[in-house]
Short mmCIF file of C-alpha atoms in Angstrom, two decimals:
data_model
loop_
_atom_site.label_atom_id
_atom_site.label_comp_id
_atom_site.label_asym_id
_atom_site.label_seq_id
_atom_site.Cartn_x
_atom_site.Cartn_y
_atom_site.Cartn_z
CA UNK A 1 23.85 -0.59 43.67
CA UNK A 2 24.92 2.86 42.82
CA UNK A 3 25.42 1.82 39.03
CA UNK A 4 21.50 0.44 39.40
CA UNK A 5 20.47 3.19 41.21
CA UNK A 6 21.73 5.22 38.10
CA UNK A 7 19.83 3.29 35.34
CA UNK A 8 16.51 3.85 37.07
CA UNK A 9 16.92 7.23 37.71
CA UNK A 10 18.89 9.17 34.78
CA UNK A 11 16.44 10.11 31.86
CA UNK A 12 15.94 13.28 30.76
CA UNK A 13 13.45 15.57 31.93
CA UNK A 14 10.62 15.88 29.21
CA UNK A 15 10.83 19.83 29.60
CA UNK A 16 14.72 19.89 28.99
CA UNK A 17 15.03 18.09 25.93
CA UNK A 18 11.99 15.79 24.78
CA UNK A 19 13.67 13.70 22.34
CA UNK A 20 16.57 12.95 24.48
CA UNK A 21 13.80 12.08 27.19
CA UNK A 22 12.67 9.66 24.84
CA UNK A 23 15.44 7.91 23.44
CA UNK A 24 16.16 7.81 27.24
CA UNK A 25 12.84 5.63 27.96
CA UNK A 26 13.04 3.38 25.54
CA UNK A 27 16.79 2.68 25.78
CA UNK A 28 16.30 2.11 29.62
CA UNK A 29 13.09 0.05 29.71
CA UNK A 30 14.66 -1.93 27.30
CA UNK A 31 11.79 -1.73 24.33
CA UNK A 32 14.66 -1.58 21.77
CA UNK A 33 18.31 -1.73 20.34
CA UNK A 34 19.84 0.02 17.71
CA UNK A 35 20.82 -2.44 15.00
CA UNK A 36 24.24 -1.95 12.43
CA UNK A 37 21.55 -1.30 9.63
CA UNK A 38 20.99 2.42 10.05
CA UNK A 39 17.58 3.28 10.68
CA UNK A 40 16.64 0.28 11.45
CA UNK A 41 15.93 -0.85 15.37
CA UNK A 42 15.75 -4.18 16.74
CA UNK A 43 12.71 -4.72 19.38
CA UNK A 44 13.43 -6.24 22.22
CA UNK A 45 10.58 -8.50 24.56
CA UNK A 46 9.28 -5.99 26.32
CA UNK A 47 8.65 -3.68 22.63
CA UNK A 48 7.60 -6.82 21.28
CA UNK A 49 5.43 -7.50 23.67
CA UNK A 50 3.54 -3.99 23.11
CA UNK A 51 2.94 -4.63 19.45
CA UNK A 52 1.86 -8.06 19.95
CA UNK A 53 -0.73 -7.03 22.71
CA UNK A 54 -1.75 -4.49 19.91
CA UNK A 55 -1.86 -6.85 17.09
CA UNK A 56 -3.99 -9.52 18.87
CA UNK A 57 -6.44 -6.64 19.58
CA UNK A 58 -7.13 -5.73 16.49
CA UNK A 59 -6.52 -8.77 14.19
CA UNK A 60 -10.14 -9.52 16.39
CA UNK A 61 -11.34 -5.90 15.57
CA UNK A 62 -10.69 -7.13 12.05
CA UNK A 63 -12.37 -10.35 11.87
CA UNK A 64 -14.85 -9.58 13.80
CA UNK A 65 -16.09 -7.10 10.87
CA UNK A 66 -15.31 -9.83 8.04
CA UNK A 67 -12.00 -9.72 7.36
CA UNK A 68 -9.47 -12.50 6.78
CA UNK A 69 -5.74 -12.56 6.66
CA UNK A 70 -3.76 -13.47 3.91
CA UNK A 71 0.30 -12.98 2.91
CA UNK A 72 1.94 -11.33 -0.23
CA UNK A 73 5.40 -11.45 -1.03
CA UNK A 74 7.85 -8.66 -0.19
CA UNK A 75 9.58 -8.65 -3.50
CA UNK A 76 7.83 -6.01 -5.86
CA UNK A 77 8.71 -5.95 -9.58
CA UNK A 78 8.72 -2.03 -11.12
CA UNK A 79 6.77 -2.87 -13.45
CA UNK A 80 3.80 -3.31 -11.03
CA UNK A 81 4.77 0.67 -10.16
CA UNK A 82 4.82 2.21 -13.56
CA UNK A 83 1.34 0.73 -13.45
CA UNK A 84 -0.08 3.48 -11.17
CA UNK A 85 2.07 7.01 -11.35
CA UNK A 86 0.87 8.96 -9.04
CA UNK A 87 1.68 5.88 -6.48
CA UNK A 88 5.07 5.41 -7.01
CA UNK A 89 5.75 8.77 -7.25
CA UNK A 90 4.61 9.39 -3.86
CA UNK A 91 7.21 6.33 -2.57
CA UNK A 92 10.22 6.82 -5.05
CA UNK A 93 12.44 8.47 -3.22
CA UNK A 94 12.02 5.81 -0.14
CA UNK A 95 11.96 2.66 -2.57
CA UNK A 96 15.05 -0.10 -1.82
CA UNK A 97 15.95 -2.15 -4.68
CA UNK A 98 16.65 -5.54 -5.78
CA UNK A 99 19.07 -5.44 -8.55
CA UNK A 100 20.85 -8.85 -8.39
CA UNK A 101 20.71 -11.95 -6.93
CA UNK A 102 22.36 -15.36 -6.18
CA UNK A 103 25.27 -14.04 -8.98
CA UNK A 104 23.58 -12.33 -11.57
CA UNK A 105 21.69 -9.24 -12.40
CA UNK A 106 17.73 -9.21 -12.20
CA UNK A 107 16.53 -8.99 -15.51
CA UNK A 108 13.66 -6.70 -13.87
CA UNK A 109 14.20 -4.50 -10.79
CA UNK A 110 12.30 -5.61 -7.64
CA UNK A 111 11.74 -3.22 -5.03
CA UNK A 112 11.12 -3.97 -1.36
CA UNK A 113 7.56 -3.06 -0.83
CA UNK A 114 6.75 -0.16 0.74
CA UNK A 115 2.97 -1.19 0.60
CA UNK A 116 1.28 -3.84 -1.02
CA UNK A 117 -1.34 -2.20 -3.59
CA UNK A 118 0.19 -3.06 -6.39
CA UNK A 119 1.07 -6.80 -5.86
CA UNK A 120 -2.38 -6.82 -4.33
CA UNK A 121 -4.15 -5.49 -7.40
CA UNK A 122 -2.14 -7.94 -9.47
CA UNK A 123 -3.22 -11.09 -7.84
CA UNK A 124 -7.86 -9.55 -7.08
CA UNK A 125 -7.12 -9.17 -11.18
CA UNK A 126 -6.66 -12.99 -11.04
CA UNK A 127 -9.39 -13.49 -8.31
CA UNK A 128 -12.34 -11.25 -9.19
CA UNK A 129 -14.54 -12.02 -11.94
CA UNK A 130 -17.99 -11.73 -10.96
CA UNK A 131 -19.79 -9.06 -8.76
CA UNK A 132 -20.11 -12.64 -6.43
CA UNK A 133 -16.55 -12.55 -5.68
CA UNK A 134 -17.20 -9.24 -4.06
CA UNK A 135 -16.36 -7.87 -1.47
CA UNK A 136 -13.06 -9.08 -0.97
CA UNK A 137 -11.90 -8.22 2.52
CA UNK A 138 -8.27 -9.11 3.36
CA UNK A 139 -5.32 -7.84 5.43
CA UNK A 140 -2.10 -8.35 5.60
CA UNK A 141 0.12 -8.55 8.41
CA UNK A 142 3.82 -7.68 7.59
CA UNK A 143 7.29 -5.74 7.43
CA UNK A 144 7.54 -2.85 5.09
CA UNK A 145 10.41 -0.58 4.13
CA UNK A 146 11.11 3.02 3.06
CA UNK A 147 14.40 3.98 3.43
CA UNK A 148 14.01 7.28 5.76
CA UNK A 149 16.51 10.01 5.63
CA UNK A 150 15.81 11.07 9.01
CA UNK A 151 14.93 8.63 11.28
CA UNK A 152 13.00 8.22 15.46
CA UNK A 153 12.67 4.42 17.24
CA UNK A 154 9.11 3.49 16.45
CA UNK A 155 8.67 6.86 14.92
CA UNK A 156 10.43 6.38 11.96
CA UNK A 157 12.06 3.62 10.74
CA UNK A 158 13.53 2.62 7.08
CA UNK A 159 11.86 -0.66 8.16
CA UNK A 160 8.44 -1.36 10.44
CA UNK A 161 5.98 -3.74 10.98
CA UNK A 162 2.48 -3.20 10.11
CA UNK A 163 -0.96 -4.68 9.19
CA UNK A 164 -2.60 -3.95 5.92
CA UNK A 165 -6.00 -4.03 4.56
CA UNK A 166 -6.92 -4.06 1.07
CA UNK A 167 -10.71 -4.25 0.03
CA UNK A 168 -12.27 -4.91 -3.28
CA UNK A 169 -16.02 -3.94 -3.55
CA UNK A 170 -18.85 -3.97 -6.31
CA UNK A 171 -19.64 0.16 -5.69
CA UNK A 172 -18.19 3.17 -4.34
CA UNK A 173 -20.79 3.24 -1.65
CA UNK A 174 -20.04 -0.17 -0.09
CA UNK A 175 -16.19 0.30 -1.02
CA UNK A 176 -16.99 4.30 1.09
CA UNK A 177 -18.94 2.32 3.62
CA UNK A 178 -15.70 0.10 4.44
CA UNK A 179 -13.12 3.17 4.42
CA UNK A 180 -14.99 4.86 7.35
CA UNK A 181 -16.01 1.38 8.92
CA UNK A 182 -12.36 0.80 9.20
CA UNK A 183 -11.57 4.40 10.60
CA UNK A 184 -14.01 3.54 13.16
CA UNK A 185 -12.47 0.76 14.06
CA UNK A 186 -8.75 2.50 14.40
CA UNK A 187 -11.05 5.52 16.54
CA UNK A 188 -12.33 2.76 19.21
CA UNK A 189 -8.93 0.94 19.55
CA UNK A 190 -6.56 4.17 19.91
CA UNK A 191 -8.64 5.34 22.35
CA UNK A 192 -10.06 2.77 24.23
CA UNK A 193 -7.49 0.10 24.08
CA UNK A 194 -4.47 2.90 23.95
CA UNK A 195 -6.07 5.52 26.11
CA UNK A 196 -5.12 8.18 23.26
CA UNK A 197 -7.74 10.47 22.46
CA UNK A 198 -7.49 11.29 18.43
CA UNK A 199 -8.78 13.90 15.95
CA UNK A 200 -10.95 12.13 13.52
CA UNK A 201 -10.99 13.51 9.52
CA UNK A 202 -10.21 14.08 6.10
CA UNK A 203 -6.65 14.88 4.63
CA UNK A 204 -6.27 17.83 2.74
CA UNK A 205 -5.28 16.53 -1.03
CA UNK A 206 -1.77 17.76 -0.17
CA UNK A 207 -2.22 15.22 2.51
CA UNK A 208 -3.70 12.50 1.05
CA UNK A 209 -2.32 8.77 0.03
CA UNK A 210 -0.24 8.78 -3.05
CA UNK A 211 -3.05 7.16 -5.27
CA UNK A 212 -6.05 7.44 -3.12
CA UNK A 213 -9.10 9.67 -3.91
CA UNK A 214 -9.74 10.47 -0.20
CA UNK A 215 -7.83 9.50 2.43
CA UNK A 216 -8.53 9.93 6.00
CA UNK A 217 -6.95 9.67 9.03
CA UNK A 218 -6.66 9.91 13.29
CA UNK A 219 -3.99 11.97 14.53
CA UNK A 220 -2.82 12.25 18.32
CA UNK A 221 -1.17 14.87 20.27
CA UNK A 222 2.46 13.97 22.08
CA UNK A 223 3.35 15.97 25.15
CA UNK A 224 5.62 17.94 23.27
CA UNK A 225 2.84 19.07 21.06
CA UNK A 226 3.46 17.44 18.23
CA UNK A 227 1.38 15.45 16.28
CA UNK A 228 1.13 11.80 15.33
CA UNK A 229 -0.52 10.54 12.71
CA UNK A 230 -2.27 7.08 14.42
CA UNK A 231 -4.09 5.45 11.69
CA UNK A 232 -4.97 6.31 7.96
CA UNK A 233 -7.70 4.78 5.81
CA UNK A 234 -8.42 5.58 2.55
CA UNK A 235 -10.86 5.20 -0.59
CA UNK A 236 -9.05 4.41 -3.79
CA UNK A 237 -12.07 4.42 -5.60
CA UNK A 238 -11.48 2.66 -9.18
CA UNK A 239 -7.52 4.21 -9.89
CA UNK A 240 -5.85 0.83 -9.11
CA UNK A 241 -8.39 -1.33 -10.33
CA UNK A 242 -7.57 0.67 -13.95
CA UNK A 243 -3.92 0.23 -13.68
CA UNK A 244 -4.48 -3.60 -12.76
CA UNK A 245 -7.31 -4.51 -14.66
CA UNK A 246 -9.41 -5.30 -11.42
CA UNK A 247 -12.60 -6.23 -13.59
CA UNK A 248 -15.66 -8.00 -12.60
CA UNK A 249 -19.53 -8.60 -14.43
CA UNK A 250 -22.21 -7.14 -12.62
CA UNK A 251 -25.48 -7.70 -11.66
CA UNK A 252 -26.75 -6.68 -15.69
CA UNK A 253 -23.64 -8.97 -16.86
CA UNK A 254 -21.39 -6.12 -17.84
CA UNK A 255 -18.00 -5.41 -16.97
CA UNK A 256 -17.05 -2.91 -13.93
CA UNK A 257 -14.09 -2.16 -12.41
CA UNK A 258 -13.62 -2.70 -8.54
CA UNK A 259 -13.51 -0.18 -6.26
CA UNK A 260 -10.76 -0.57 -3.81
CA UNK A 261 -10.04 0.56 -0.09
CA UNK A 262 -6.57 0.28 1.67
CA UNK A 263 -6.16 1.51 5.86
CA UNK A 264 -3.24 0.95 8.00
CA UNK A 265 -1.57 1.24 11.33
CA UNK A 266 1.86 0.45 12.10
CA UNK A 267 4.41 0.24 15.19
CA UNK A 268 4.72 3.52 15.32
CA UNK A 269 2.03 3.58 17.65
CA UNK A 270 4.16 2.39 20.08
CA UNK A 271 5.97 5.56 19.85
CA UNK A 272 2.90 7.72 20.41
CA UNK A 273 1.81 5.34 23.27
CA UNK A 274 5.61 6.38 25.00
CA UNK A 275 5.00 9.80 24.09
CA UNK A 276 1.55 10.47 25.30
CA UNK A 277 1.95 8.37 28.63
CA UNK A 278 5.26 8.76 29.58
CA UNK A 279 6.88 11.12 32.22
CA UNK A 280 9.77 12.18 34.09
CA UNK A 281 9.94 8.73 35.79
CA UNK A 282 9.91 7.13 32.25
CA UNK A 283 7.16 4.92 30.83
CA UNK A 284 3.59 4.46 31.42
CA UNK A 285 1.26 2.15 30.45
CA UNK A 286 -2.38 2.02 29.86
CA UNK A 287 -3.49 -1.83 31.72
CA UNK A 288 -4.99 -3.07 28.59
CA UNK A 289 -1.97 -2.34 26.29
CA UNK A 290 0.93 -3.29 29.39
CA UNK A 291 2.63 -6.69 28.79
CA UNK A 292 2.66 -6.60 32.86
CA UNK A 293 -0.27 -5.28 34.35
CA UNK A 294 0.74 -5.86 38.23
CA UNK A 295 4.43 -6.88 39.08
CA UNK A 296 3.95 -8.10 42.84
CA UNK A 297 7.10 -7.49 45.46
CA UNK A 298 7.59 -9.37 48.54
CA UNK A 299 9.14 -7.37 51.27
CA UNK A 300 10.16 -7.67 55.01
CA UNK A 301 13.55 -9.47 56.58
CA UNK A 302 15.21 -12.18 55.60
CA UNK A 303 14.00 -14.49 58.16
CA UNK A 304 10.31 -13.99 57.10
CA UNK A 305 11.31 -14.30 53.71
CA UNK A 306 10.27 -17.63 52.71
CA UNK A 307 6.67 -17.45 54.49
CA UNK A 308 6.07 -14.13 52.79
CA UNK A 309 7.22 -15.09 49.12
CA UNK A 310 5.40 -18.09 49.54
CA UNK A 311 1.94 -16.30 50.19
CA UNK A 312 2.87 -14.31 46.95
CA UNK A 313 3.01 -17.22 45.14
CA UNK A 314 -0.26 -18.16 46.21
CA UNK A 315 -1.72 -14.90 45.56
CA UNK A 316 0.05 -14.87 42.25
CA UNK A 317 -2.03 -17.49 40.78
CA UNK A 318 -4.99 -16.28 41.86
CA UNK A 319 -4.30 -13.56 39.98
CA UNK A 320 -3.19 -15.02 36.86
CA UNK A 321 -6.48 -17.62 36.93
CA UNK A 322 -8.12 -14.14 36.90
CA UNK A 323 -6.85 -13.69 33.34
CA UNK A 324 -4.50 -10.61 34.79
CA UNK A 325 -0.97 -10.43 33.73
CA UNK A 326 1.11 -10.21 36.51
CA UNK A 327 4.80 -10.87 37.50
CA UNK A 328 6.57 -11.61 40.49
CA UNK A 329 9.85 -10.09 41.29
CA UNK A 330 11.59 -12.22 44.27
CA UNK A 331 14.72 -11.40 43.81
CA UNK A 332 16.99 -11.27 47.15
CA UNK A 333 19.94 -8.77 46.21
CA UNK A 334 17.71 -5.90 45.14
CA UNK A 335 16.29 -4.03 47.53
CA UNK A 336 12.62 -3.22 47.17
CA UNK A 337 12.89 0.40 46.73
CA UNK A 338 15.09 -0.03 43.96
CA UNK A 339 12.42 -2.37 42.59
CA UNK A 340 10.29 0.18 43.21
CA UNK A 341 11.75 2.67 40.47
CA UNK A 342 12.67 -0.32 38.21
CA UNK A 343 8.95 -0.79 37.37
CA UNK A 344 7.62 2.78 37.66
CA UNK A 345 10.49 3.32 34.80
CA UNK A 346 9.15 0.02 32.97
CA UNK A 347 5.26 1.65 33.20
CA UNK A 348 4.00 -1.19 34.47
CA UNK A 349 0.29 0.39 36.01
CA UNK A 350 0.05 -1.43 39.34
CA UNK A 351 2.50 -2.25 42.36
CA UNK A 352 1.53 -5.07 44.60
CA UNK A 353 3.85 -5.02 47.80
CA UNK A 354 3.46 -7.64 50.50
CA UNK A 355 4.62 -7.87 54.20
CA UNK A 356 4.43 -9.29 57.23
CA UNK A 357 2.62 -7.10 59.18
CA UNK A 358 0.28 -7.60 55.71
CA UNK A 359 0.36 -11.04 56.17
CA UNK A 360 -1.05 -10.80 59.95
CA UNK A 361 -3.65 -8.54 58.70
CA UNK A 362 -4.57 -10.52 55.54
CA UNK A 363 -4.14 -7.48 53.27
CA UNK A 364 -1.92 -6.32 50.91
CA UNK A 365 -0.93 -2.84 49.26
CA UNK A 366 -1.65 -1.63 46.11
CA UNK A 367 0.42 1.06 44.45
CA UNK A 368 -1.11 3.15 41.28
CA UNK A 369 1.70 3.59 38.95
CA UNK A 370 -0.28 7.04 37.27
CA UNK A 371 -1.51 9.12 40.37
CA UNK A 372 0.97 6.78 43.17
CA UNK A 373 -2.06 6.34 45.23
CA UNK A 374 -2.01 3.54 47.74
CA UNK A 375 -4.81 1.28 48.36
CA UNK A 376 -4.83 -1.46 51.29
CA UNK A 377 -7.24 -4.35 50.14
CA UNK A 378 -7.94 -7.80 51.79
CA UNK A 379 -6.32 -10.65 49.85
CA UNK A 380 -9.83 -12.53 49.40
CA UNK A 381 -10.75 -9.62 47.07
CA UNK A 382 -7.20 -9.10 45.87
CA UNK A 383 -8.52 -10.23 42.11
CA UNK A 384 -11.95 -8.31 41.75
CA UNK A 385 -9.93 -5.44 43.26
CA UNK A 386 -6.84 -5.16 40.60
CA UNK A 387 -9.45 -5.58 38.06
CA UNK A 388 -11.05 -2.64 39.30
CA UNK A 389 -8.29 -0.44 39.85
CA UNK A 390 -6.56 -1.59 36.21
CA UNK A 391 -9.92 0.13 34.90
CA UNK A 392 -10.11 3.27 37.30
CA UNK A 393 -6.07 3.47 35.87
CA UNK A 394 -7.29 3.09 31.81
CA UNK A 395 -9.83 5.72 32.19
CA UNK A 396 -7.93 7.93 34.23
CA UNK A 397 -5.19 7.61 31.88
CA UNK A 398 -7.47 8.69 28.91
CA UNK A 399 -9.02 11.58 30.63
CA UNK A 400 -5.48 12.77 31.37
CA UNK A 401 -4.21 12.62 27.68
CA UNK A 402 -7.58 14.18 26.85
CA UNK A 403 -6.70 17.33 29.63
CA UNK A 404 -3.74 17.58 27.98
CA UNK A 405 -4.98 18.02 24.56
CA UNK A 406 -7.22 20.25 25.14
CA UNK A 407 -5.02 22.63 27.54
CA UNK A 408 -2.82 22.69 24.38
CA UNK A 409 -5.26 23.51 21.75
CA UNK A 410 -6.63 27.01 19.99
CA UNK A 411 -8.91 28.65 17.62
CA UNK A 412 -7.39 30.88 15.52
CA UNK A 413 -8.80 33.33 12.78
CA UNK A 414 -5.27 34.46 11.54
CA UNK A 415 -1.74 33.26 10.77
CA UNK A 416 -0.17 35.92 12.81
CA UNK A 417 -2.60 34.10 15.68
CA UNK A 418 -1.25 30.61 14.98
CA UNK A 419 2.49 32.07 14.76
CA UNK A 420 2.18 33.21 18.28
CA UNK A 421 0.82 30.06 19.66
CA UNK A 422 2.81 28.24 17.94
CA UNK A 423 5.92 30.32 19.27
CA UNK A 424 4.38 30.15 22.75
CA UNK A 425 2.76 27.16 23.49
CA UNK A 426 2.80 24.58 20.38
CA UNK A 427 0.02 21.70 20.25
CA UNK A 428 -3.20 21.68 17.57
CA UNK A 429 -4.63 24.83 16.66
CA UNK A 430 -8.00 25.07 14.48
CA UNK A 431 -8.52 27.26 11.80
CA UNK A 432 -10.33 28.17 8.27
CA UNK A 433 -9.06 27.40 5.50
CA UNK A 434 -10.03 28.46 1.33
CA UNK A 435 -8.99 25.43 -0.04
CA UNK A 436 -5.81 26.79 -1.57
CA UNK A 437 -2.94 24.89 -1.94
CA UNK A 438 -0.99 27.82 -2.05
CA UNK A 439 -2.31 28.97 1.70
CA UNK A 440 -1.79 25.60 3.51
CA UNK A 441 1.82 26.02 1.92
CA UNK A 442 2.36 29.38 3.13
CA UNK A 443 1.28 27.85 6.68
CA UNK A 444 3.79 25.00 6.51
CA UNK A 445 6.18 27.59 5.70
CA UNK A 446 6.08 30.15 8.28
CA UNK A 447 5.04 27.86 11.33
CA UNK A 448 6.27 24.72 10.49
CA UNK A 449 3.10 23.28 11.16
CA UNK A 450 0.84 20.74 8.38
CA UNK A 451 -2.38 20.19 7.92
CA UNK A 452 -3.53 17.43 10.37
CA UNK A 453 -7.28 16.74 8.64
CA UNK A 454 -10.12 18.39 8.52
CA UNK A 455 -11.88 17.00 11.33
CA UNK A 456 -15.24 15.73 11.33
CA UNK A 457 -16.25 17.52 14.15
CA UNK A 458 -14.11 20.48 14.98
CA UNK A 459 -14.53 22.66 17.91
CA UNK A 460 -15.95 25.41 15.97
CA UNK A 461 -16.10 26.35 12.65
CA UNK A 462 -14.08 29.16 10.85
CA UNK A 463 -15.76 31.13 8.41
CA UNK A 464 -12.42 32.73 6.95
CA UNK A 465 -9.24 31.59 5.45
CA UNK A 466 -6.26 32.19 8.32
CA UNK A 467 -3.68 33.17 5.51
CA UNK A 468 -6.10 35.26 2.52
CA UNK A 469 -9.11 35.96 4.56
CA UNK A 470 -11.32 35.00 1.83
CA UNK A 471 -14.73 32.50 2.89
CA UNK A 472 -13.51 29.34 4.21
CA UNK A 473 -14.22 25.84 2.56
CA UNK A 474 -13.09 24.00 5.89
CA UNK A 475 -11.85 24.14 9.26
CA UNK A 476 -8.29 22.63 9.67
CA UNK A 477 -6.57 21.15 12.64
CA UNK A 478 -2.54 22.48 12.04
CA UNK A 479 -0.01 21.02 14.36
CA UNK A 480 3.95 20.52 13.73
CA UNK A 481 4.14 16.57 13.15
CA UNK A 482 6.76 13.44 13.66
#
């Protein structure tokens, strides 16, 4: 039990050493393994379980504003690349290749894709002809690699699993229309579904997708104060449809080119989910994104054993028909305190324990995994009551994230400002910017903080430049970044 007792309770304090505290998590609530391809990670149930939760989620998001699925291949000839410059050069220096296979030597490099634009625009040139085959709204759910150089579980990986969409439209303004749409859509599920509040906006052109005329983006704040970049979406307007010869005749039979969209979100949400959530006990989980919502203990002596576990069987699938997801954890050689810190490690949001004296009294206990607050509710309303608390624990867990970010955010009208904050205290910090690329590199430079986006509705608005002092353009979220 000692050994046990050890694996529950040795992780890193977040305050020590953050990224030890979370390689500690995940290792010990078993969301992943290191695999003997470096940078790569294998995910293990309970990961997988996260990003399928996620995935289900929005694959409805997705279809419920028109959009169907489809697959592409994950082989990638160059030549699609030297189609569109300014893309690959934005991925070279990540791109695997394909050079031979079963024997011999490719005739034509393939890389493994690193995103599917190009194959994509190759096969809409083959399926749009007419402004009626417009708007063509598909995504892709998939594995995609760039070989990292430095790389975080989750994080960072050389490979990941993502979902895709690629639009085709007859206009900018419908393709515009679908960018933001689709930002929208990544706001509502981050922080509804995820409990992560986000900072919505426009990249900086430094910033922006390699290819894409705007890109735009939702970026989160971890409890070490860095940022994560949640969810991207951009407008490609008609720069691929050039390079692929994504054509259609329009409404006064003459030939257009499409415009195109692209937006993504990847598993590297699980990685802000762990960081925003998580504590010194290890994981936590918002109820809608948990792969257990309640894990239920039976407890009491052995004699009253049986009569107890059976009435949390009973109560077990009267939770379940409730559509709740909910485990039971019987076993006999583990005592229930050691259960206890097994599942406030895991994250799981809500503790059901039942006893005897519980049994006599027709209650049972419920145990919040986020404030440990302990509720005593009769078994007849044991379902309407987890439902309830599961939401109390999703919105509580938003407002705290939300605290958080804003205890950790500043103004600023000057880089000296943002140096000391940044020295102090870290998180996002706000501030006016000229436009220059040569300020926002003089930022990156002495802070080590990037351009986030410029937000769509930012706390105030700067009317100088932090670095030159001459009339702002924008107001800039900075933050260091994973």
């Amino acid at each position: 039990m000692s050994k046990d007792k050890g694996f529950v309770t040795e992780i890193t304090p977040q305050s020590e050493d953050f990224s030890r505290w979370y390689i500690d998590v995940i290792k010990k609530a078993e969301l992943m393994d290191y695999s003997p391809v470096r940078g790569c990670i294998v995910f293990r149930p309970d990961g997988y379980e996260l990003w399928e939760n996620m995935q289900r989620e929005l694959d409805q998001r997705f279809k419920d504003t028109g959009h169907r699925n489809a697959y592409f291949p994950l082989f990638i000839p160059e030549s699609f690349f030297q189609k569109e410059k300014e893309h690959v050069e934005g991925f070279n220096p990540e791109l695997p290749w394909v050079t031979e296979a079963a024997g011999e030597k490719l005739e034509e490099r393939l890389a493994i894709r690193p995103t599917s634009e190009t194959m994509i625009g190759h096969m809409y040139a083959k399926w749009i002809q007419s402004y009626r085959d417009l708007p063509v709204l598909i995504n892709q759910w998939a594995n995609v690699v760039r070989w990292e150089k430095r790389t975080l579980p989750f994080l960072r990986t050389s490979e990941f699993l993502w979902q895709e969409g690629h639009t085709a439209h007859e206009d900018e303004a419908d393709a515009r229309k679908e960018t933001l749409t689709m930002l929208d859509v990544y706001t509502d599920f981050v922080e509804n579904f995820l409990a992560i509040p986000v900072v919505k906006g426009e990249k900086t052109p430094s910033e922006r997708f390699a290819g894409a005329v705007d890109t735009y983006s939702i970026e989160a704040m971890m409890k070490d104060g860095r940022a994560v970049q949640a969810g991207t979406s951009h407008y490609m307007g008609t720069k691929f449809a050039e390079a692929f010869d994504i054509k259609f005749l329009d409404r006064q039979n003459e030939l257009q080119f499409a415009h195109t969209t692209s937006w993504g979100v990847s598993t590297r949400l699980i990685g802000a989910l762990i960081m925003v959530h998580g504590d010194d006990r290890g994981l936590a989980l918002p109820p809608k994104v948990a792969p257990t919502q309640v894990i239920m203990i039976p407890i009491g002596p052995a004699k009253m054993r049986e009569a107890v576990v059976g009435r949390v069987d009973e109560l077990y699938a009267e939770l379940k028909a409730a559509g709740i997801r909910v485990r039971v954890d019987d076993r006999a050689d583990v005592s229930p305190g050691w259960k206890f810190n097994e599942y406030e490690m895991r994250g799981v949001p809500l503790r059901l324990e039942l006893g005897p004296r519980d049994m006599d009294n027709g209650v049972v206990v419920l145990v919040s995994r986020i404030t440990g607050e302990k509720r005593i509710v009769k078994q007849d309303e044991l379902a309407g009551e987890v439902s309830k608390m599961l939401e109390e624990t999703q919105a509580a867990m938003y407002e705290r994230a939300m605290q958080f970010r804003q205890h950790n955010s500043a103004t600023v009208d000057t880089l000296d400002e943002m140096k000391s904050f940044m020295e102090e205290k870290r998180g996002f910090v706000e501030a006016g910017w000229c436009g220059s690329a040569a300020c926002e590199k003089q930022v990156k430079e002495e802070t080590g903080a990037t351009s986030r986006n410029i937000p769509f509705q930012p706390a105030t608005t700067k009317a100088t430049c932090l670095v030159c002092g001459d009339a702002s353009k924008h107001t800039v979220v900075f933050a260091r970044a994973y």
